[in-house]
Short mmCIF file of C-alpha atoms and ligand atoms in Angstrom, two decimals:
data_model
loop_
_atom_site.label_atom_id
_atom_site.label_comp_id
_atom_site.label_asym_id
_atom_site.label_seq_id
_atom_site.Cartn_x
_atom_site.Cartn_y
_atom_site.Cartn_z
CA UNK J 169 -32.27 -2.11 -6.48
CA UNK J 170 -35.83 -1.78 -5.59
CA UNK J 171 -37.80 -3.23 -3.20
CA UNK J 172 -40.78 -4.79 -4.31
CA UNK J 173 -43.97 -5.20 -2.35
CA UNK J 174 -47.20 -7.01 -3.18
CA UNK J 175 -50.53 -5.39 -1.65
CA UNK J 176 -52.31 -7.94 -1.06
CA UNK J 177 -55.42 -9.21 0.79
CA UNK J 178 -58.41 -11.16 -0.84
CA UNK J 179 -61.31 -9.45 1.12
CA UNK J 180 -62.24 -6.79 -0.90
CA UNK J 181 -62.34 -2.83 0.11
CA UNK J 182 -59.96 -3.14 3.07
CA UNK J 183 -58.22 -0.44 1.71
CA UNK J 184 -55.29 -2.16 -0.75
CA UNK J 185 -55.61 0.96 -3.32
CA UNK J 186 -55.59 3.24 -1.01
CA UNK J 187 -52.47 1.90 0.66
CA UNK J 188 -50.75 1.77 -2.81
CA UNK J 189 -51.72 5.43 -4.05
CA UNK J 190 -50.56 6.49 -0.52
CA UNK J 191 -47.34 5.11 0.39
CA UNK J 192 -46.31 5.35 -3.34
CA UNK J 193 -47.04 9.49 -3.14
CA UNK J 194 -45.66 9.64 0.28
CA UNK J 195 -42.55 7.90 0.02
CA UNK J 196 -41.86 9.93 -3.25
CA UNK J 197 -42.54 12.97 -1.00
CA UNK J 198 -39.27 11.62 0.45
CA UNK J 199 -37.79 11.76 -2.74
CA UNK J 200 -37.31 7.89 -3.26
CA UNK J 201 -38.32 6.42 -6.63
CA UNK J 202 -41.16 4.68 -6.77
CA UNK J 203 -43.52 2.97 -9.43
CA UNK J 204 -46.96 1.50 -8.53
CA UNK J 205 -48.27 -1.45 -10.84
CA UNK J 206 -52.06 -1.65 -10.98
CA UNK J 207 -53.09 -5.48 -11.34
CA UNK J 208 -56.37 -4.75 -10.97
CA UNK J 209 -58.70 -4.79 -14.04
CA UNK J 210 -61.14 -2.32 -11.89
CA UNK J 211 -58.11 0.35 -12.70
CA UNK J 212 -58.78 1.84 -9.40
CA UNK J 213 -55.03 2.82 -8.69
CA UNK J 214 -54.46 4.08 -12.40
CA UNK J 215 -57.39 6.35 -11.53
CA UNK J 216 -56.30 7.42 -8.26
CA UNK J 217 -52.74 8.31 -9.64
CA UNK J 218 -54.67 11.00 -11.77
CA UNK J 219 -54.24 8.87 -15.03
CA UNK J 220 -57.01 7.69 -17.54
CA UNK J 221 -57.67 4.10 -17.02
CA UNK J 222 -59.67 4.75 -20.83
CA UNK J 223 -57.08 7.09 -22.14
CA UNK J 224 -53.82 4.96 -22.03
CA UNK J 225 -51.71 3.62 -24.67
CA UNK J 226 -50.44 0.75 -22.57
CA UNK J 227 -51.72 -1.50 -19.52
CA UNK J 228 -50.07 -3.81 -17.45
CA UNK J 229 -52.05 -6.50 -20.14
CA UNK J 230 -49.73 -5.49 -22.82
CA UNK J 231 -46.55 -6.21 -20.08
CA UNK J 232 -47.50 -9.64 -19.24
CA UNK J 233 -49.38 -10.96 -22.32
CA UNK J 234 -47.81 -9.12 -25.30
CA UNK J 235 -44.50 -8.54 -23.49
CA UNK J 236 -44.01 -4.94 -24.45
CA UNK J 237 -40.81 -3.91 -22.71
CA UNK J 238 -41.81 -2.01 -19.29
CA UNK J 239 -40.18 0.87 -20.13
CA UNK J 240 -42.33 1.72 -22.60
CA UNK J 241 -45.76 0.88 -20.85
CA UNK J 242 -44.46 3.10 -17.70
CA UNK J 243 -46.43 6.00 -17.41
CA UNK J 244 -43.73 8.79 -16.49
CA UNK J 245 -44.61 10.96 -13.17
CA UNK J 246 -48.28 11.16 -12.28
CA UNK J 247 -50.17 13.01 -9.72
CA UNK J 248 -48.48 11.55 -7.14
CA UNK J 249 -45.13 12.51 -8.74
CA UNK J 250 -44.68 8.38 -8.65
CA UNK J 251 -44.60 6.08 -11.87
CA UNK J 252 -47.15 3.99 -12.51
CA UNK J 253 -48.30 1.09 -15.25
CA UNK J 254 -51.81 1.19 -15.97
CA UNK J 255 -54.66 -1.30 -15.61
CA UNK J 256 -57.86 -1.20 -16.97
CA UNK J 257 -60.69 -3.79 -18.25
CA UNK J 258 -57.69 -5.09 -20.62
CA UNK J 259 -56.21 -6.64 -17.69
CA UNK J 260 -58.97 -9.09 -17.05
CA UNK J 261 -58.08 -10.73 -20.73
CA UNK J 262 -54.90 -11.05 -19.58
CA UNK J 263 -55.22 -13.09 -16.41
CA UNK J 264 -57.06 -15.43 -19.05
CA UNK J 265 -54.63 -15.37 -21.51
CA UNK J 266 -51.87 -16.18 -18.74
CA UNK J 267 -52.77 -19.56 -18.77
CA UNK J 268 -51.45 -20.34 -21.82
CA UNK J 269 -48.17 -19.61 -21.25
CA UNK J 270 -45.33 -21.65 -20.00
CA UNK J 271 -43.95 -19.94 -16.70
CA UNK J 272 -46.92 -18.17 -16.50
CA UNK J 273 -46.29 -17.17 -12.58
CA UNK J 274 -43.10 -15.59 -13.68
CA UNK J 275 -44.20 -13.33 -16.28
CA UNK J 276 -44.37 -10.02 -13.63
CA UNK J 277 -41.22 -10.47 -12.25
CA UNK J 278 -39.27 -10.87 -15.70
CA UNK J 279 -41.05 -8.23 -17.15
CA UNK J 280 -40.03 -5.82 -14.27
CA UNK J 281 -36.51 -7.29 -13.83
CA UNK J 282 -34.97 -5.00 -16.76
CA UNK J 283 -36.29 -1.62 -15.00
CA UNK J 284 -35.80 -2.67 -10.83
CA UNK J 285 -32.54 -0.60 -10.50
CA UNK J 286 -34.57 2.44 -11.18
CA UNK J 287 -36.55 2.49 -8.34
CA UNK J 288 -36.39 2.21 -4.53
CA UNK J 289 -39.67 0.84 -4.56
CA UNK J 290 -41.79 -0.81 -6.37
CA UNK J 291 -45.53 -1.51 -4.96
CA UNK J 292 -48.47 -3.64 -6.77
CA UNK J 293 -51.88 -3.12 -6.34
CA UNK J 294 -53.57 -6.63 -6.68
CA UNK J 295 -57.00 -7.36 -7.08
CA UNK J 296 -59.34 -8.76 -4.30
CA UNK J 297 -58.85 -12.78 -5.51
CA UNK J 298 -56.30 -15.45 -5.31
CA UNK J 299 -56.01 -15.64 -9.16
CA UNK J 300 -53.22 -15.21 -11.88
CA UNK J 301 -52.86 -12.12 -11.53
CA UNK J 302 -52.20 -11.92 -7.71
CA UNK J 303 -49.69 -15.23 -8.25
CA UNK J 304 -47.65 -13.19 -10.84
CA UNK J 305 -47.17 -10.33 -7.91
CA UNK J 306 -46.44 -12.76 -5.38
CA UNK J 307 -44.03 -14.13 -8.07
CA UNK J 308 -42.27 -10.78 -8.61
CA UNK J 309 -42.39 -9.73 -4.97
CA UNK J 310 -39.83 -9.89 -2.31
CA UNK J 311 -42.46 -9.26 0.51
CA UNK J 312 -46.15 -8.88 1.15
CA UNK J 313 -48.19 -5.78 2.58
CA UNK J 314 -51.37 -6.95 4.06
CA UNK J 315 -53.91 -3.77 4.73
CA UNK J 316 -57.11 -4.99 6.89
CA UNK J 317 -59.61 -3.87 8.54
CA UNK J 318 -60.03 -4.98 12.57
CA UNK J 319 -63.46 -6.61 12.27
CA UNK J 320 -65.11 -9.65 13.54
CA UNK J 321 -63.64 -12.28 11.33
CA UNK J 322 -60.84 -10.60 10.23
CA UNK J 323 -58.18 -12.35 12.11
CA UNK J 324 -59.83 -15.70 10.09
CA UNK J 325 -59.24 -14.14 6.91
CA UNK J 326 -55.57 -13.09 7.69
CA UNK J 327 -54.82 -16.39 8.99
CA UNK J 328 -56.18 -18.47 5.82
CA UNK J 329 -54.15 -15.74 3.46
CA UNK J 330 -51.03 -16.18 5.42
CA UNK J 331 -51.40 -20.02 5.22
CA UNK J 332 -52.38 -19.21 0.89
CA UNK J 333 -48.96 -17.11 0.38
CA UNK J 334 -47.09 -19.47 2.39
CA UNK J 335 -48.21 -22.48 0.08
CA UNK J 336 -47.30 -20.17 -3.13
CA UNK J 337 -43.98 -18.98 -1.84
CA UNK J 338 -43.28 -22.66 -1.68
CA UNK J 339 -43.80 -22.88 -5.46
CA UNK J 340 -43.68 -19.40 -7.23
CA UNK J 341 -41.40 -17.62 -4.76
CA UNK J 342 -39.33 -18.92 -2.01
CA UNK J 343 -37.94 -16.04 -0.92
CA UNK J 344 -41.13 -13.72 -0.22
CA UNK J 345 -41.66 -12.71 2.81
CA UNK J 346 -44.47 -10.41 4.80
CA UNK J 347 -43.91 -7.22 4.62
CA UNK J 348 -46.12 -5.91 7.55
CA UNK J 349 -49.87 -5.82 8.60
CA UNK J 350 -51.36 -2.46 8.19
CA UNK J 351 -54.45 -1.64 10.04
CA UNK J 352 -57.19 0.58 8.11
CA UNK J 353 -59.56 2.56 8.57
CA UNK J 354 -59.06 1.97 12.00
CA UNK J 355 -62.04 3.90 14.89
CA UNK J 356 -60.17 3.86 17.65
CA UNK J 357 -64.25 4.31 19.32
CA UNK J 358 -64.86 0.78 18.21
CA UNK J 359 -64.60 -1.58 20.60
CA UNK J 360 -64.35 -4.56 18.85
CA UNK J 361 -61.48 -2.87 16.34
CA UNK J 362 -59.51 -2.21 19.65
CA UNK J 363 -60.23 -6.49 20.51
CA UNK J 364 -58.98 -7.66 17.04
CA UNK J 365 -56.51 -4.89 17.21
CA UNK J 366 -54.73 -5.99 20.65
CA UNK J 367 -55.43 -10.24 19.79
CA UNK J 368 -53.86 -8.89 15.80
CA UNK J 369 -50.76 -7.51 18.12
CA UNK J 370 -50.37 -11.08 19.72
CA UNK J 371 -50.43 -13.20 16.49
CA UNK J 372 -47.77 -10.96 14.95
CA UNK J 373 -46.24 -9.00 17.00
CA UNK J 374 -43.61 -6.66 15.37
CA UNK J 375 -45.19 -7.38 12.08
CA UNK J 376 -48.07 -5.39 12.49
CA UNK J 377 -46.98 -1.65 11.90
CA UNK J 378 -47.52 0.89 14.96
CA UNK J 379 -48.80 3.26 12.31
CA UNK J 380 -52.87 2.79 11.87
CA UNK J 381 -54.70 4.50 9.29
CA UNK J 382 -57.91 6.22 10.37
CA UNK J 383 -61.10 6.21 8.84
CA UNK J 384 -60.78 9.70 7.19
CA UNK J 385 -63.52 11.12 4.30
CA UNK J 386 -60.44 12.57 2.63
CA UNK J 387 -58.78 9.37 1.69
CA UNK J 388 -61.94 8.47 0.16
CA UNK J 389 -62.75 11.61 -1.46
CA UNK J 390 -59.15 12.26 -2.90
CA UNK J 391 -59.33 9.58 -5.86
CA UNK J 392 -62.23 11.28 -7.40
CA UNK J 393 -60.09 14.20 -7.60
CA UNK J 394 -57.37 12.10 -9.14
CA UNK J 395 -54.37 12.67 -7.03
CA UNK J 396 -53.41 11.13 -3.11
CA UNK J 397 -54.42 12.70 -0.39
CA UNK J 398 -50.94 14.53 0.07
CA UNK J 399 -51.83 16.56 -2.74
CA UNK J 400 -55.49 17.14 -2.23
CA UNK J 401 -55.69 17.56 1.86
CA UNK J 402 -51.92 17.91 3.46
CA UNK J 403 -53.09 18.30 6.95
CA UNK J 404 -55.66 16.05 6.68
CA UNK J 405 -55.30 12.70 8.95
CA UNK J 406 -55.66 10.49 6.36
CA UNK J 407 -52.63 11.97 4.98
CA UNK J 408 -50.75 12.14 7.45
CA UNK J 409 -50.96 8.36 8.72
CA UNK J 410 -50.01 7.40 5.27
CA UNK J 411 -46.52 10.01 5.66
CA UNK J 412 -45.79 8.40 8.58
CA UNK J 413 -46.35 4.92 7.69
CA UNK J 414 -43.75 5.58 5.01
CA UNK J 415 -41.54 7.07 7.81
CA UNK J 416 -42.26 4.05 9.69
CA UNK J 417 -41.02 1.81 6.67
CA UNK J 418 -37.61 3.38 6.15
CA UNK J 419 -36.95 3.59 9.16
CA UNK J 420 -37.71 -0.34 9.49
CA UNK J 421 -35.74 -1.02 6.30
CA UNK J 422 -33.05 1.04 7.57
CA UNK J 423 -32.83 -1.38 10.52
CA UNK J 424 -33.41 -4.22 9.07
CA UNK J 425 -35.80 -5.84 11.20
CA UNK J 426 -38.33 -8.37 11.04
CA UNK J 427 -39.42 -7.66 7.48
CA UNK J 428 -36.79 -9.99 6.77
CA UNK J 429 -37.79 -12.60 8.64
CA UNK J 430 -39.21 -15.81 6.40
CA UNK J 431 -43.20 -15.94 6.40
N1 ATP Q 29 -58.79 5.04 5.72
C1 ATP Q 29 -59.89 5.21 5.00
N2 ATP Q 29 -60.86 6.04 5.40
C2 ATP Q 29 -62.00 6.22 4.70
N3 ATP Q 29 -62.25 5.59 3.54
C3 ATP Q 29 -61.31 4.75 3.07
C4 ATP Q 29 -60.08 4.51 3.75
N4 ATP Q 29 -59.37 3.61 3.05
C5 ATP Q 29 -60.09 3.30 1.97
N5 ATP Q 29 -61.27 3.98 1.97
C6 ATP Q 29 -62.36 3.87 0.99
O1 ATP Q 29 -62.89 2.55 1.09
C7 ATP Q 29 -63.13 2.01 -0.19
C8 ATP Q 29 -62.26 0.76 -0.41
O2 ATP Q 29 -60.89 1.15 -0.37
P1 ATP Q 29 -59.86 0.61 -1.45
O3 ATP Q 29 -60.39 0.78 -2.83
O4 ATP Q 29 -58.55 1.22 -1.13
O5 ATP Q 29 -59.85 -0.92 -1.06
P2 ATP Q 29 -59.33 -2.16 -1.92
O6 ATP Q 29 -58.92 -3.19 -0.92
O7 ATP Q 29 -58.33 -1.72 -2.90
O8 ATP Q 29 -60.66 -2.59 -2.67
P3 ATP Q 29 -60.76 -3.71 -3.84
O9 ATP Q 29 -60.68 -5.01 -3.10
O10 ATP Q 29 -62.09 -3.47 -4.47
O11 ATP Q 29 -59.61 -3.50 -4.76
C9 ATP Q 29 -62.83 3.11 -1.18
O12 ATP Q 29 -63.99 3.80 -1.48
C10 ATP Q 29 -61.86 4.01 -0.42
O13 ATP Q 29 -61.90 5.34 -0.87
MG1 MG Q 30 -58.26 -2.05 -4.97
#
């Protein structure tokens, strides 16, 4: 049965797509299965997966709002030999037209129920808000994958979205859990990254994963050429920190450890 994992954080650009396109490509490099939902109307991860956001017959819209059955909106193997379901502008009518359903929060997680035993993991790419949208992936996930950046006010922001998913779990899911806290494009030069880095450390200790993603061009420049960074620059670093990230995860899942623990 799969694992599912929200990516999550309402700052935008600290690197949620990324993460998704990433981890989804590298822990399919390690032959699991693995299908990425895009829940973000900007269709960022759809086009970083190497698959028309314009071109597709079906969007994660037509899963939550017209309920047609997931296995037929999947799109089978992209670039980043991962399945995904597609967002695009269609989305954005569809965290409207949410609200005018009964069990609205729930919609995600019933739609994906049917197709979870044929994956290892499932990831979702939310977009940079609190809204519907994000509530239906906290409603389908069993844990939370926070990507930031170590800034100034960072360690505010965490705090306030830790306190948010908290409240929702309470309602929508009482069972989710963080995942881990990923560190992005992370300067080890920067003084100020390695302050909110070490103070990050304190606050949550084993939650924060040893693995820290650099600040590398190729992770930026890969998505234009439709396909994660694995594909487009192996040995670059970029691609590399998301690899062993992945390593880092199944090895923590394999243990069992604190991504367990209640939030
Ligand atoms: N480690 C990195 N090194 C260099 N550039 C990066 C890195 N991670 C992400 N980027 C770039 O930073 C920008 C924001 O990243 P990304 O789109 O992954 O963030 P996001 O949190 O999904 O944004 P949004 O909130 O808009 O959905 C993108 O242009 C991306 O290519
Ligand atoms: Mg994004």
């Amino acid at each position: 049965m799969a694992r599912v994992i929200a990516v999550a954080n309402q700052k935008g650009g600290v690197g949620k797509t990324t993460t998704c396109v990433n981890l989804a490509a590298s822990l399919a490099a390690t032959r699991r299965k693995v299908l990425l939902v895009d829940l973000d109307p900007q269709g960022n991860a759809t086009m970083g997966s190497g698959v028309d956001k314009y071109e597709v017959e079906y969007s994660a819209y037509d899963l939550l709002v017209e309920e047609t059955p997931a296995e037929q909106v999947i799109v089978r193997d992209t670039s980043g030999k991962y399945d995904l379901i597609a967002a695009n502008a269609d989305v954005t009518a569809a965290e409207i037209k949410l609200m005018e359903f009964f069990a609205r929060e729930v919609r995600l997680r019933n739609s994906l129920e049917p197709i979870k035993d044929q994956y290892d993991f499932i990831f979702i790419d939310c977009p940079p808000s609190l809204n519907m949208l994000t509530v239906n992936a906290m409603g389908a996930a069993d844990s939370v994958l926070v990507p930031m950046q170590c800034e100034y006010y960072a360690l505010e922001g965490l705090t306030a979205l830790i306190d948010t998913i908290t409240k929702l779990a309470a309602v929508v899911n009482p069972d989710l859990v963080i995942e881990g806290i990923l560190r992005t494009m992370y300067d080890p030069r920067n003084r100020l990254a390695n302050d909110v880095s070490d103070q990050l450390k304190q606050h949550f200790g084993e939650k924060v994963y040893r693995t820290v993603i650099p600040r590398n061009v190729r992770l930026a420049e890969a998505p234009s050429f439709g396909a994660p960074a694995i594909y487009y620059d192996k040995s670059s670093a970029g691609a590399k920190a998301y690899l062993a990230l992945a390593g880092e995860m199944l090895r923590r899942a394999e243990r069992n450890e604190p991504a367990t623990e209640e939030v």
